mmCIF file of C-alpha atoms and ligand atoms in Angstrom:
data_model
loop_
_atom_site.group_PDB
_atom_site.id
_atom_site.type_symbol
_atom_site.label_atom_id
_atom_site.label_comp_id
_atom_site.label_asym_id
_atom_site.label_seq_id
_atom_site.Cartn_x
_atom_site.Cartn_y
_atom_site.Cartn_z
ATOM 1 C CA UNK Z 284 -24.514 -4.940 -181.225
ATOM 2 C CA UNK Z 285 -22.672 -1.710 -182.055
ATOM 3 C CA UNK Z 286 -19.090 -1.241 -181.139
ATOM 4 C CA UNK Z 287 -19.384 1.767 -178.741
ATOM 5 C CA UNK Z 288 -15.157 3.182 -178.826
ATOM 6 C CA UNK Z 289 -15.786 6.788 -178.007
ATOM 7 C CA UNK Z 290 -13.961 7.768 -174.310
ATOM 8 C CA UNK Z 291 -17.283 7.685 -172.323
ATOM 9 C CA UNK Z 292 -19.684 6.738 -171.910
ATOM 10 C CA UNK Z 293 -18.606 3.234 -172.097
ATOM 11 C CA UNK Z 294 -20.002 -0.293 -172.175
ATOM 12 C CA UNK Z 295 -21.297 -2.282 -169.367
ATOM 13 C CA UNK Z 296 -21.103 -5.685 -168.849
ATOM 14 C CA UNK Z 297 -23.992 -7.799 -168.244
ATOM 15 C CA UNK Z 298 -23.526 -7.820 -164.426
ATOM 16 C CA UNK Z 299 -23.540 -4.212 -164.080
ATOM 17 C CA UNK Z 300 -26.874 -3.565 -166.206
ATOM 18 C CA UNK Z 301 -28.217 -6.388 -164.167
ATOM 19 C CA UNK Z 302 -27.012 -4.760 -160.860
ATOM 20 C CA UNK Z 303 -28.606 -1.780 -162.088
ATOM 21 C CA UNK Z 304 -32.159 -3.387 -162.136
ATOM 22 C CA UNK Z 305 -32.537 -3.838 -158.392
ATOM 23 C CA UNK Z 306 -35.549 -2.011 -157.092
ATOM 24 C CA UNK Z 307 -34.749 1.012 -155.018
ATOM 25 C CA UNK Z 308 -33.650 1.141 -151.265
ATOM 26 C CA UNK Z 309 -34.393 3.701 -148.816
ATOM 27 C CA UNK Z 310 -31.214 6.154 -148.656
ATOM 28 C CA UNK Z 311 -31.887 6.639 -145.498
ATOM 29 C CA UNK Z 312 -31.580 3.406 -144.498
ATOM 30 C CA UNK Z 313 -29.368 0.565 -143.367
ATOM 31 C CA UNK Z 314 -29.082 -1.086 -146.899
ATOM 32 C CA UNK Z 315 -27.637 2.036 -148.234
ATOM 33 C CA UNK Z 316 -25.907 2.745 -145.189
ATOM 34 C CA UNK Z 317 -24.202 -0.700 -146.358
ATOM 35 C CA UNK Z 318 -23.930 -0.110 -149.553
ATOM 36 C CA UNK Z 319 -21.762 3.462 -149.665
ATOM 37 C CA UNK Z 320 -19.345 1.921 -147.274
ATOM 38 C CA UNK Z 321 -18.736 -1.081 -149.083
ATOM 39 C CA UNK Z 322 -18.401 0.953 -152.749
ATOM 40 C CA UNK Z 323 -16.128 3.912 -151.049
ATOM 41 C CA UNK Z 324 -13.776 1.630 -149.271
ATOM 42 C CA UNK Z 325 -13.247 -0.315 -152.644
ATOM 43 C CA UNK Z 326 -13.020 2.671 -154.567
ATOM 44 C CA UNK Z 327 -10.340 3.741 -151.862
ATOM 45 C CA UNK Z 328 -8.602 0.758 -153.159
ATOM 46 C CA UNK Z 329 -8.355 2.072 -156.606
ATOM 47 C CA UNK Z 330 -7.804 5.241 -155.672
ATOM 48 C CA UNK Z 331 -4.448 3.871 -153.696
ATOM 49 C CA UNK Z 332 -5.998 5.503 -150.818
ATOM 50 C CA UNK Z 333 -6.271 6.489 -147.289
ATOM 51 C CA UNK Z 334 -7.802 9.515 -148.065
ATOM 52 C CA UNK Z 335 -11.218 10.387 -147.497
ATOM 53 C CA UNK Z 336 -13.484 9.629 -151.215
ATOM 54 C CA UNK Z 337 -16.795 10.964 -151.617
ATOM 55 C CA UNK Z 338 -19.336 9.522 -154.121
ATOM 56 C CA UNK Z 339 -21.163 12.981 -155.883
ATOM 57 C CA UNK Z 340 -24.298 12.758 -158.101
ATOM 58 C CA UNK Z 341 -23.192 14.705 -161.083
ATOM 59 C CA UNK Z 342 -20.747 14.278 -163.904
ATOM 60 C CA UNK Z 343 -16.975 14.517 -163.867
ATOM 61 C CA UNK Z 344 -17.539 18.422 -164.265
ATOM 62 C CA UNK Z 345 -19.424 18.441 -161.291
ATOM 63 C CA UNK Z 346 -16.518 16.761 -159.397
ATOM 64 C CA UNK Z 347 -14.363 19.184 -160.859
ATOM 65 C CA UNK Z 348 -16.048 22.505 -159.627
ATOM 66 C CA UNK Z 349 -16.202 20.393 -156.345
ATOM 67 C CA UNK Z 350 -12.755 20.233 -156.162
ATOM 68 C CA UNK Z 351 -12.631 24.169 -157.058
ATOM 69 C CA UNK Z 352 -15.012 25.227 -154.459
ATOM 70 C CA UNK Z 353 -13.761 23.325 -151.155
ATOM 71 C CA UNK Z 354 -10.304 24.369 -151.341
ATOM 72 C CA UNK Z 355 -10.252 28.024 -152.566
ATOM 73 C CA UNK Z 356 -10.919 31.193 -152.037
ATOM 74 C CA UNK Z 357 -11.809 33.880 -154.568
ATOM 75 C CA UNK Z 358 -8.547 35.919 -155.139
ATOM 76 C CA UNK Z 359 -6.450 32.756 -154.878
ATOM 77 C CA UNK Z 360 -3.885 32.356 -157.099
ATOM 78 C CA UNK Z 361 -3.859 28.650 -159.234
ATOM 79 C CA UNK Z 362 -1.664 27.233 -161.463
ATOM 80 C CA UNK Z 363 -3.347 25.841 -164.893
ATOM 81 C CA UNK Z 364 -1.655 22.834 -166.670
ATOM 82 C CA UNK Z 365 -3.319 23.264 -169.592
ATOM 83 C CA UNK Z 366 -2.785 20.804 -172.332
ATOM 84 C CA UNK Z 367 -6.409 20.735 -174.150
ATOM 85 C CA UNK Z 368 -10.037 21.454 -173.827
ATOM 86 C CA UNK Z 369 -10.592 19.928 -170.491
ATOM 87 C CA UNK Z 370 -7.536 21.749 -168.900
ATOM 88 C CA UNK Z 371 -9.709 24.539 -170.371
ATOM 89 C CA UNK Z 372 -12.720 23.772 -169.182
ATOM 90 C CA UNK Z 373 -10.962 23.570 -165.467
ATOM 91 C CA UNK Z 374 -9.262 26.861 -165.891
ATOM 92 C CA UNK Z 375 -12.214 28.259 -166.869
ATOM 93 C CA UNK Z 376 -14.191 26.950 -163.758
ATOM 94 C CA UNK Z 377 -11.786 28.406 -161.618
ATOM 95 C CA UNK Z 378 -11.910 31.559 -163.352
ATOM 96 C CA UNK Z 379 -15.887 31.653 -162.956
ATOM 97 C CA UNK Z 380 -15.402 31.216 -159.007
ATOM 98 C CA UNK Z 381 -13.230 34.137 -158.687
ATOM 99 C CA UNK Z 382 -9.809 32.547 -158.642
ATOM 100 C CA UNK Z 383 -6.861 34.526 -160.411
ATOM 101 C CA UNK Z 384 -5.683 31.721 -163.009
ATOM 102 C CA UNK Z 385 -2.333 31.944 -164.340
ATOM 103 C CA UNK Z 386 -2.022 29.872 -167.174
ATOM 104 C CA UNK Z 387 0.486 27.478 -168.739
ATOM 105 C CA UNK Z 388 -0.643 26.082 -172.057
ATOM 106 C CA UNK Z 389 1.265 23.306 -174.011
ATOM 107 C CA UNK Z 390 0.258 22.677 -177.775
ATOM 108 C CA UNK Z 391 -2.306 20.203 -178.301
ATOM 109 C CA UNK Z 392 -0.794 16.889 -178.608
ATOM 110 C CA UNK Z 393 2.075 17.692 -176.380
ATOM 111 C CA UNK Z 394 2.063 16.650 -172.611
ATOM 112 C CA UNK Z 395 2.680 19.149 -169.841
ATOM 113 C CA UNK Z 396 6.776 19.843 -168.957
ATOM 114 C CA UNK Z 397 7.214 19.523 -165.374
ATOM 115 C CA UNK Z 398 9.999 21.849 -165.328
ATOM 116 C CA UNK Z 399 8.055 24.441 -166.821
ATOM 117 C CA UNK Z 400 5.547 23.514 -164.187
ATOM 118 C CA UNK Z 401 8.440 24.237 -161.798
ATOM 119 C CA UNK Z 402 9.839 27.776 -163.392
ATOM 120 C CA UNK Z 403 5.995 28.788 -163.180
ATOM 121 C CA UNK Z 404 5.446 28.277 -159.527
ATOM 122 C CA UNK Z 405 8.902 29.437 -158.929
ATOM 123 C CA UNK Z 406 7.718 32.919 -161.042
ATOM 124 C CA UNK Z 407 4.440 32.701 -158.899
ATOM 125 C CA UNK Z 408 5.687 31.811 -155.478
ATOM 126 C CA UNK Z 409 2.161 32.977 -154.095
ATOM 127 C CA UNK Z 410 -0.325 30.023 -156.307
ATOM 128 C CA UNK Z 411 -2.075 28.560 -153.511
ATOM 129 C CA UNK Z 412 -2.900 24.871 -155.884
ATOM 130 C CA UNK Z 413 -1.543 23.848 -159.310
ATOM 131 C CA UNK Z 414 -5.025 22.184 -161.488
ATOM 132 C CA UNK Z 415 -3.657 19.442 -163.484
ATOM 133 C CA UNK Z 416 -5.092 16.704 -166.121
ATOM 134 C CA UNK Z 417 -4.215 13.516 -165.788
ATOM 135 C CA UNK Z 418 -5.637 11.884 -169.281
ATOM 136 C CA UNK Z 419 -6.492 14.836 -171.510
ATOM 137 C CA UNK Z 420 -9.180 12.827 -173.479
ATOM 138 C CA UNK Z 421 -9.596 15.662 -176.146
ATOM 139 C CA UNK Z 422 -6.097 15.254 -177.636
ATOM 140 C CA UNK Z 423 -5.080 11.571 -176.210
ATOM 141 C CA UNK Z 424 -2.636 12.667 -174.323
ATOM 142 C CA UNK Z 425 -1.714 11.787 -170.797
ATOM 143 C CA UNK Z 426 0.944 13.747 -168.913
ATOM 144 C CA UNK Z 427 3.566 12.240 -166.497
ATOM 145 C CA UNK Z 428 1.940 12.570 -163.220
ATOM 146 C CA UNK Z 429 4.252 11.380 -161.425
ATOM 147 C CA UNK Z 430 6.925 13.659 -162.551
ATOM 148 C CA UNK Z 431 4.759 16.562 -162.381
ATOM 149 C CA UNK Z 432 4.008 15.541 -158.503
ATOM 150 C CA UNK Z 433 7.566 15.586 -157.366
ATOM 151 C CA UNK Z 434 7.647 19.322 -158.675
ATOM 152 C CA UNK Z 435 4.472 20.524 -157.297
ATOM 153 C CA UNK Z 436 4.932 18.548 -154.021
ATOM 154 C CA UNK Z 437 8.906 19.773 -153.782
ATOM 155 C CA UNK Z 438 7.093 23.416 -154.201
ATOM 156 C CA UNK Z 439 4.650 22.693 -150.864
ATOM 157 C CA UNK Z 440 1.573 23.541 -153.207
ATOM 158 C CA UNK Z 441 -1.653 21.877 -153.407
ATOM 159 C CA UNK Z 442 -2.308 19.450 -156.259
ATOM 160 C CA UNK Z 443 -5.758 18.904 -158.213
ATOM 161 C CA UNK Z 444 -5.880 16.371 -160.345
ATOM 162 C CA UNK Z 445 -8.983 15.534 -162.982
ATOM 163 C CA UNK Z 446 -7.992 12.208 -162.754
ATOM 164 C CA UNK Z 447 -12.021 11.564 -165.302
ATOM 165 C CA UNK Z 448 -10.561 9.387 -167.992
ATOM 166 C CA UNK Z 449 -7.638 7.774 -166.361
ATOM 167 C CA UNK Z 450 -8.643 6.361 -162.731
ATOM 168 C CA UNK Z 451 -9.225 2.468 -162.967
ATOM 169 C CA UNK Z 452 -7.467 2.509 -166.337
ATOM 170 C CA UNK Z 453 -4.092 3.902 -165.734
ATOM 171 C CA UNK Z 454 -2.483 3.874 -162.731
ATOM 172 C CA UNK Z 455 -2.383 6.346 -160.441
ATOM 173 C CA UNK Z 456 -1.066 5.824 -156.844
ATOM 174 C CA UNK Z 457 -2.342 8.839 -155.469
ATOM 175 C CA UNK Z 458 -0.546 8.411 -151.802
ATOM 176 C CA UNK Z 459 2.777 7.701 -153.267
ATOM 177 C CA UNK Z 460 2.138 10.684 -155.278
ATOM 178 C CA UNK Z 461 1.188 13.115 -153.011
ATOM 179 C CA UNK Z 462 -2.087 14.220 -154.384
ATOM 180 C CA UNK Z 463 -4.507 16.166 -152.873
ATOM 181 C CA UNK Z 464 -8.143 16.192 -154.320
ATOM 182 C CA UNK Z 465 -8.887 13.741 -156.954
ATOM 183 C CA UNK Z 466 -11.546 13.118 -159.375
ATOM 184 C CA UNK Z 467 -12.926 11.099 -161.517
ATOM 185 C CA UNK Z 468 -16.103 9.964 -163.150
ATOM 186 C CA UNK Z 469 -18.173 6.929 -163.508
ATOM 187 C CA UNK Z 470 -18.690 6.731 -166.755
ATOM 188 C CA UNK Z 471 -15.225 6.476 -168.118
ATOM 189 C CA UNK Z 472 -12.893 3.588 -166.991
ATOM 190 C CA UNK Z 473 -15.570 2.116 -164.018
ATOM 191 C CA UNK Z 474 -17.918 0.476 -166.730
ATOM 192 C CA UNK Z 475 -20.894 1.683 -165.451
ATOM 193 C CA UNK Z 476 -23.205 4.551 -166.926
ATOM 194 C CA UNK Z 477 -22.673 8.598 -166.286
ATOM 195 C CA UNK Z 478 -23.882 9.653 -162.752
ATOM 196 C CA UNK Z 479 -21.404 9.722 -160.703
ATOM 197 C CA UNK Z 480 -17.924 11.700 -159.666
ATOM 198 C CA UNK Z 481 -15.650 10.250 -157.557
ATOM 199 C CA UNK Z 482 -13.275 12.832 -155.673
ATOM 200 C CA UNK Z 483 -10.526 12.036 -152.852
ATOM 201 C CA UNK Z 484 -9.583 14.985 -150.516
ATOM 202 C CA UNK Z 485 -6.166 14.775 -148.399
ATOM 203 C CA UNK Z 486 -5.088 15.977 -144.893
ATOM 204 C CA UNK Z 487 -3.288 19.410 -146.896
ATOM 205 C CA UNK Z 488 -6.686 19.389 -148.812
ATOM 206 C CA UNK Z 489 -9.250 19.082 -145.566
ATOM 207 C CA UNK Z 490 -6.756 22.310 -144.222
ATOM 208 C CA UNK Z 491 -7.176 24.255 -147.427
ATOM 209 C CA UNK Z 492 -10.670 23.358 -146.829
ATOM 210 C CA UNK Z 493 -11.359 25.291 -143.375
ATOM 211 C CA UNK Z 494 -10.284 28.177 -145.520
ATOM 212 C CA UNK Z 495 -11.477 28.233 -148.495
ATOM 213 C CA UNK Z 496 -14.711 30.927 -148.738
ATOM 214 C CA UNK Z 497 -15.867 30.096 -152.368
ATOM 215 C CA UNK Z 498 -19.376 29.345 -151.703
ATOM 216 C CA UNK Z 499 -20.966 25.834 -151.805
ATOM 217 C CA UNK Z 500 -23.895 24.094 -151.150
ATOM 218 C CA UNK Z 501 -24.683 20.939 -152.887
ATOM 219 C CA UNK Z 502 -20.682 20.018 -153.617
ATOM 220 C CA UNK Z 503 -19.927 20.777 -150.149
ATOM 221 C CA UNK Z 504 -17.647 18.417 -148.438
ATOM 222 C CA UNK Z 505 -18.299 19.024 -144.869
ATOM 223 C CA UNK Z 506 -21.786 17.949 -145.539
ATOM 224 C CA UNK Z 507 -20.829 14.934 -147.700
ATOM 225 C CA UNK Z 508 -18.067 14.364 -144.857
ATOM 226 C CA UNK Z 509 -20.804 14.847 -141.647
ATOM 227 C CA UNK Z 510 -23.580 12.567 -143.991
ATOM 228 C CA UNK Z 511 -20.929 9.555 -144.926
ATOM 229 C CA UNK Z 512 -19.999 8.901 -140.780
ATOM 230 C CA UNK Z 513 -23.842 8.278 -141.042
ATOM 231 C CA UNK Z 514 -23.740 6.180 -143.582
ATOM 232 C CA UNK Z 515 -25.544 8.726 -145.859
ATOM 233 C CA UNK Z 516 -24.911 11.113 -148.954
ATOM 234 C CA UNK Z 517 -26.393 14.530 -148.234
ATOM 235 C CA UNK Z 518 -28.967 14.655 -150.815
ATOM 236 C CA UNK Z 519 -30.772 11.468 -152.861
ATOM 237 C CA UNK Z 520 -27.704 9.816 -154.323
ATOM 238 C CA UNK Z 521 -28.205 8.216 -158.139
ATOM 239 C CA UNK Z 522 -28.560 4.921 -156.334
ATOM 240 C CA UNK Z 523 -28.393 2.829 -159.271
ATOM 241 C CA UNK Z 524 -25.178 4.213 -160.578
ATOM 242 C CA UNK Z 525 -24.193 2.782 -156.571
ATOM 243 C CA UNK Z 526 -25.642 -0.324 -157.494
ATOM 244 C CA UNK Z 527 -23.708 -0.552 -160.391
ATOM 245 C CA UNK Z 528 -20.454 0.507 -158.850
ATOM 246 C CA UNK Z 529 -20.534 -2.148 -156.369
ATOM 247 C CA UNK Z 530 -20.475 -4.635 -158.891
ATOM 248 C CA UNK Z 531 -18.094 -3.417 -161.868
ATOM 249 C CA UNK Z 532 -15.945 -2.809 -158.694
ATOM 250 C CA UNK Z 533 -16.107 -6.554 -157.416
ATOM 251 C CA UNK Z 534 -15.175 -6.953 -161.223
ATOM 252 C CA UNK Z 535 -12.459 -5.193 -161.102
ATOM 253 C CA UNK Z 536 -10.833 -7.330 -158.108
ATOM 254 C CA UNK Z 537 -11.151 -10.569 -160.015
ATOM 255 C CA UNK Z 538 -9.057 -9.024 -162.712
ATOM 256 C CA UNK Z 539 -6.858 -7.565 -160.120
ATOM 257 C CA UNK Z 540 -5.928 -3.967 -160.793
ATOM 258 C CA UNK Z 541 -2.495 -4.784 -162.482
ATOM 259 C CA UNK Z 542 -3.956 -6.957 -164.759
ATOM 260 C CA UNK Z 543 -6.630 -4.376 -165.279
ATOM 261 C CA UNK Z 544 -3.487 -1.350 -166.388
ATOM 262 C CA UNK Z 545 -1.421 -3.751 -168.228
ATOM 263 C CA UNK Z 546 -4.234 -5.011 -170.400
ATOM 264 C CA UNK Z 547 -4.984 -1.258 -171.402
ATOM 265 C CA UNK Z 548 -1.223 -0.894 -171.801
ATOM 266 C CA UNK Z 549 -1.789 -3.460 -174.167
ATOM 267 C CA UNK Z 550 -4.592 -2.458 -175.963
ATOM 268 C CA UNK Z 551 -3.730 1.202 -176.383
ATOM 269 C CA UNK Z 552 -0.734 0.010 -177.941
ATOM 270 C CA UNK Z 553 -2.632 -2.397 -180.235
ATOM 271 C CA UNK Z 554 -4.869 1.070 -181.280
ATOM 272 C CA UNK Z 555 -1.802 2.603 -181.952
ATOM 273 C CA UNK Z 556 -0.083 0.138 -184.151
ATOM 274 C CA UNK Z 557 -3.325 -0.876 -185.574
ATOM 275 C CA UNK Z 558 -3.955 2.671 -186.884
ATOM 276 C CA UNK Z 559 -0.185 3.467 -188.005
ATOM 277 C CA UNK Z 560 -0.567 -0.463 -190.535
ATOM 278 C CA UNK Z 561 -3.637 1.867 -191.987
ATOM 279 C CA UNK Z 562 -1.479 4.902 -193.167
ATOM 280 C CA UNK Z 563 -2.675 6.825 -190.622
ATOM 281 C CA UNK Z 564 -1.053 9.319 -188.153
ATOM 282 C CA UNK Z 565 -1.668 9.701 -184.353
ATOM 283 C CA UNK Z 566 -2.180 12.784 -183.034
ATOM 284 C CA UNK Z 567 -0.058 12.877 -180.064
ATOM 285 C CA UNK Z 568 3.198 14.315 -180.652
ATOM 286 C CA UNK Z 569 5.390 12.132 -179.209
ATOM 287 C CA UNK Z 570 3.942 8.483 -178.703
ATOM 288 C CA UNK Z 571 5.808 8.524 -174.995
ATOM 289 C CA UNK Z 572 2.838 10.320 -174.285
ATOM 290 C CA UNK Z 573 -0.147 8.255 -175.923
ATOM 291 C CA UNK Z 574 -2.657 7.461 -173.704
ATOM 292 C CA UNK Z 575 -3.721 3.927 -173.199
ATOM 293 C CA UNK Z 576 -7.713 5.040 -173.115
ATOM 294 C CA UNK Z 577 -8.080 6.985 -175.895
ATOM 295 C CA UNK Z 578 -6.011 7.383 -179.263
ATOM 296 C CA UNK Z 579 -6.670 10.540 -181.204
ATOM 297 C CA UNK Z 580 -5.726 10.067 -184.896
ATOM 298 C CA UNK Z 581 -5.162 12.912 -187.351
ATOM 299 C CA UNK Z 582 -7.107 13.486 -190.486
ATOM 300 C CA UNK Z 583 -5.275 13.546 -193.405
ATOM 301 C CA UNK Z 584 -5.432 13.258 -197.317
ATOM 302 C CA UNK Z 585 -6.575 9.645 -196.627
ATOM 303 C CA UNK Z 586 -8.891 10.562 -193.921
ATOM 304 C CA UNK Z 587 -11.851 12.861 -193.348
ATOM 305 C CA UNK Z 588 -12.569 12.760 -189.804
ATOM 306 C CA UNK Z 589 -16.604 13.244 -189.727
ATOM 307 C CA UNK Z 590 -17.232 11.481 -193.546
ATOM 308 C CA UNK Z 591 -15.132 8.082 -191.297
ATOM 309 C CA UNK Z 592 -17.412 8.750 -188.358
ATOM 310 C CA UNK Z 593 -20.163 8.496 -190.526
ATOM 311 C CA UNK Z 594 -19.364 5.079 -192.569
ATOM 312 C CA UNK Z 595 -18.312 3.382 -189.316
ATOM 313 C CA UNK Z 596 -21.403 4.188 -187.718
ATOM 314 C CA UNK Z 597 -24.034 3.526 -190.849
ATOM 315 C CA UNK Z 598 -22.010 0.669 -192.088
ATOM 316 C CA UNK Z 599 -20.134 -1.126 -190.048
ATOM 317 C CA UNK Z 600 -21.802 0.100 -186.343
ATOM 318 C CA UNK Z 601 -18.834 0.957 -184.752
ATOM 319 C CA UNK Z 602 -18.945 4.436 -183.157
ATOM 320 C CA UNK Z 603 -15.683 6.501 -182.557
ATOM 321 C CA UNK Z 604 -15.815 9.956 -181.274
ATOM 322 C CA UNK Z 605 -14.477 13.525 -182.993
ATOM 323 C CA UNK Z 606 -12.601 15.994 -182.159
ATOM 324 C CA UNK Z 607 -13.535 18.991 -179.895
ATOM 325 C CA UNK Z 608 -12.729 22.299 -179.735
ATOM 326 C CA UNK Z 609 -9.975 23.564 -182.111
ATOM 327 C CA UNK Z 610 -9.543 20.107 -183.080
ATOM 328 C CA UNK Z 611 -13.317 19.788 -184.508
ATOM 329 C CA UNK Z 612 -13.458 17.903 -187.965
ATOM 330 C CA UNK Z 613 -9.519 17.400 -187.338
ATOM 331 C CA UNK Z 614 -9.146 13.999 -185.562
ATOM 332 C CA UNK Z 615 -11.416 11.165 -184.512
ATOM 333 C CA UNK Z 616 -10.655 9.482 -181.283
ATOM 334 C CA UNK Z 617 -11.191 5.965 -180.652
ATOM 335 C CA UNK Z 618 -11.785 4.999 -176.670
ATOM 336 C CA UNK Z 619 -10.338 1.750 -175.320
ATOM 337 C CA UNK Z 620 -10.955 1.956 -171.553
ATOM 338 C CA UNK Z 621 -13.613 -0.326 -169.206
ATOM 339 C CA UNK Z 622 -15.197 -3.063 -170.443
ATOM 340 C CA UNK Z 623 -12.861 -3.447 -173.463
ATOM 341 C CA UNK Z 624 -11.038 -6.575 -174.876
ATOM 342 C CA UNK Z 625 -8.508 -7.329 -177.725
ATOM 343 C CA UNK Z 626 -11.086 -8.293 -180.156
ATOM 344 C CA UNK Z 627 -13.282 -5.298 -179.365
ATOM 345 C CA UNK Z 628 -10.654 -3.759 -181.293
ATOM 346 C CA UNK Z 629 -9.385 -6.103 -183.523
ATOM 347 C CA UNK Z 630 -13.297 -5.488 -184.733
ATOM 348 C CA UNK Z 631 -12.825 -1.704 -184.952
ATOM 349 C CA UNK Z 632 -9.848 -1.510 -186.981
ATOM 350 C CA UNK Z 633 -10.918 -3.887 -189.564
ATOM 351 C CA UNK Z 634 -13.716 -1.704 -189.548
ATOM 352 C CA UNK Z 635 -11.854 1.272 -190.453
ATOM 353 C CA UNK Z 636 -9.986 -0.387 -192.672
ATOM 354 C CA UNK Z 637 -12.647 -1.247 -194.878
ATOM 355 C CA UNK Z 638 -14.612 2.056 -194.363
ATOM 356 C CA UNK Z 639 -11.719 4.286 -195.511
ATOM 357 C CA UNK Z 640 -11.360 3.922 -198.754
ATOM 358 C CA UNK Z 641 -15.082 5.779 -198.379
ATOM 359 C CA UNK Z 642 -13.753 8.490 -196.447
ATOM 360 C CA UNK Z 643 -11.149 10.097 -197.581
ATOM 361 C CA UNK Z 644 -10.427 13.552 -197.575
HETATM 362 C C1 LIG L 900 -10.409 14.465 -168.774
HETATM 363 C C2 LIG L 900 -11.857 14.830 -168.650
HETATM 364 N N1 LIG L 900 -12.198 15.830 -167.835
HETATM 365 C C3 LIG L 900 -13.478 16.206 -167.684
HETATM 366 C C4 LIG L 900 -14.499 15.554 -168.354
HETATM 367 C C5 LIG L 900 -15.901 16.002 -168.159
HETATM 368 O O1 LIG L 900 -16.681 15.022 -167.593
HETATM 369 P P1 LIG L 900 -18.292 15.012 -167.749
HETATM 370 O O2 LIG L 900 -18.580 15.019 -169.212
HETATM 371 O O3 LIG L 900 -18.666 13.738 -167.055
HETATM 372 O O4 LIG L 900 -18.801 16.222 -167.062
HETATM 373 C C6 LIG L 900 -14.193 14.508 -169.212
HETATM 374 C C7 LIG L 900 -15.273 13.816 -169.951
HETATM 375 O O5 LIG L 900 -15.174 13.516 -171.103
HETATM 376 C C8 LIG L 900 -12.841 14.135 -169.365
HETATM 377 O O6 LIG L 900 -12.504 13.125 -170.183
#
């Protein structure tokens, strides 16, 4: 079987796929009615939750431009915390709703400085929310989102967090932290297949609600909020990817969800020292700031990028991803998050090992 390391979509385990093979239910019906409590309140438990969580059909970036549209306004002023292409992407969501964005950029491979964060919210006392990435998966950076919390909750302003490729990997307490709409996505960390985002809305984020006037339909909250007390999505939900959520999650509790963070502490550590024996460089500036789901690794004299991508994948069938953006043909990222293990990796480092002495630059 191929070694799948790219950041999403992941592997599923057995019990998941098999989950996934139950014929359909009636969405409209008391199995289903069952069903989205029982996967919301454990997702809740992940989430570190009182909130209110709604299950979307769509991808992460669906999740994202449902955060955007059911808490602002056009003409509202947000904070971007840039730090790579999806802090782009988000900025540029905003930007396509109407928002004003003012932007703060860090280099790529550099996390986010919560002072900064601070100085630019102080220079803009009037941004309504500050848009932040948790995990930027593009550059394998994650930022401290617990520092950068303190700062936005000290400055009363709404937090968004894309919380896509760290949720159920990393931790991320989001009542201790204080934030206000979460997402995330299924495909990532959750072990099951794309389908699904996962967003968490607070009190401060149910006011900005009432008020916000961008317009939405099928992301609308109030309807997912008015459906879920009847035990219902508003539209046909991807009831498999449900299926499959219920199970990864009950997965999940066996392992017990600090087992489940210290084991990818462990094994993005493992990626990192694994790929630093090779001669080769990570990308992330300073290793402080390495993710533990995905490790970007420069190209270099010893290293073309897409000629590695290709040997892995021909040879050896192990399948890493590239970079994206400005970073295209520059890096190659390996994913360790989900359904991942110590030898899953073991296996993809001796397979780079071997390949790159047929890939270099
Ligand atoms: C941090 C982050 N944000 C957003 C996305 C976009 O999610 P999707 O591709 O599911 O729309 C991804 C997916 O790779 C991601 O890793």
């Amino acid at each position: 079987m191929a070694q799948l390391r790219i950041p999403g979509p992941t592997p599923c385990p057995p019990e998941v796929l098999k989950a996934m093979a139950r014929p359909m239910i009636n969405h409209r019906g008391a199995e289903f009615h069952q069903l989205i409590n029982d996967v919301t309140e454990k997702m809740k438990q992940v989430f570190q939750t009182k909130n209110d969580l709604y299950l979307l059909t769509g991808s992460g970036t669906g999740g994202l431009e449902a955060a955007i549209v059911n808490v602002l306004s056009p003409k509202d002023k947000v904070l971007s915390v840039s730090i790579g292409v999806f802090g782009d992407r988000w900025a540029n969501i905003a930007k396509t709703f109407g928002a004003e964005v003012v932007s703060l950029k860090s280099e790529w491979g550099t996390a986010a400085d919560p002072d900064a964060i601070k100085k630019a919210i102080k220079d803009n006392p009037d941004v309504k929310a500050v848009l932040v990435t948790h995990n930027e998966t593009s550059t394998g950076v994650t930022n401290n989102l617990g520092a950068i919390s303190k700062v936005v909750k000290d400055a009363g302003k709404l937090l968004v967090v894309d919380a896509i490729s760290s949720m159920s990997s990393i931790d991320v307490p989001v009542d201790k932290w204080g934030l206000d709409v979460v997402v995330t996505g299924s495909q990532k960390g959750w072990m099951v297949p794309p389908g699904m985002a996962m967003v968490s809305i607070s009190e401060r984020g149910w006011k900005a609600h009432a008020q916000a006037k961008i317009p939405r339909f099928y992301w609308d909250f109030t309807r997912a909020k008015n459906y879920f007390e009847k035990g219902q999505t508003p539209w046909t939900p991807a009831i498999s990817i449900l299926f499959a959520l219920d199970a990864s999650l009950n997965m999940m509790f066996k392992e017990g969800l600090a087992n489940i963070f210290a084991r990818h502490a462990k094994l993005g550590d493992m990626t990192r020292s694994g790929v630093k024996a090779l001669g080769l460089a990570i990308f992330p500036a300073d290793e402080k700031y390495a993710s533990n789901t995905v490790t970007a690794v420069k190209g270099s004299d010893k290293v073309d990028p897409p000629k590695l991508q290709k040997v892995l994948r021909e040879e050896y069938k192990v399948v890493v991803s590239g970079g994206q953006g400005d970073l295209t043909g520059k890096i190659f990222r390996i994913g360790h998050l989900g359904w991942v293990t110590e030898a899953d990796i073991k296996e993809t480092l001796d397979a780079i090992g071997k390949a790159l002495p047929k890939a270099s630059a």
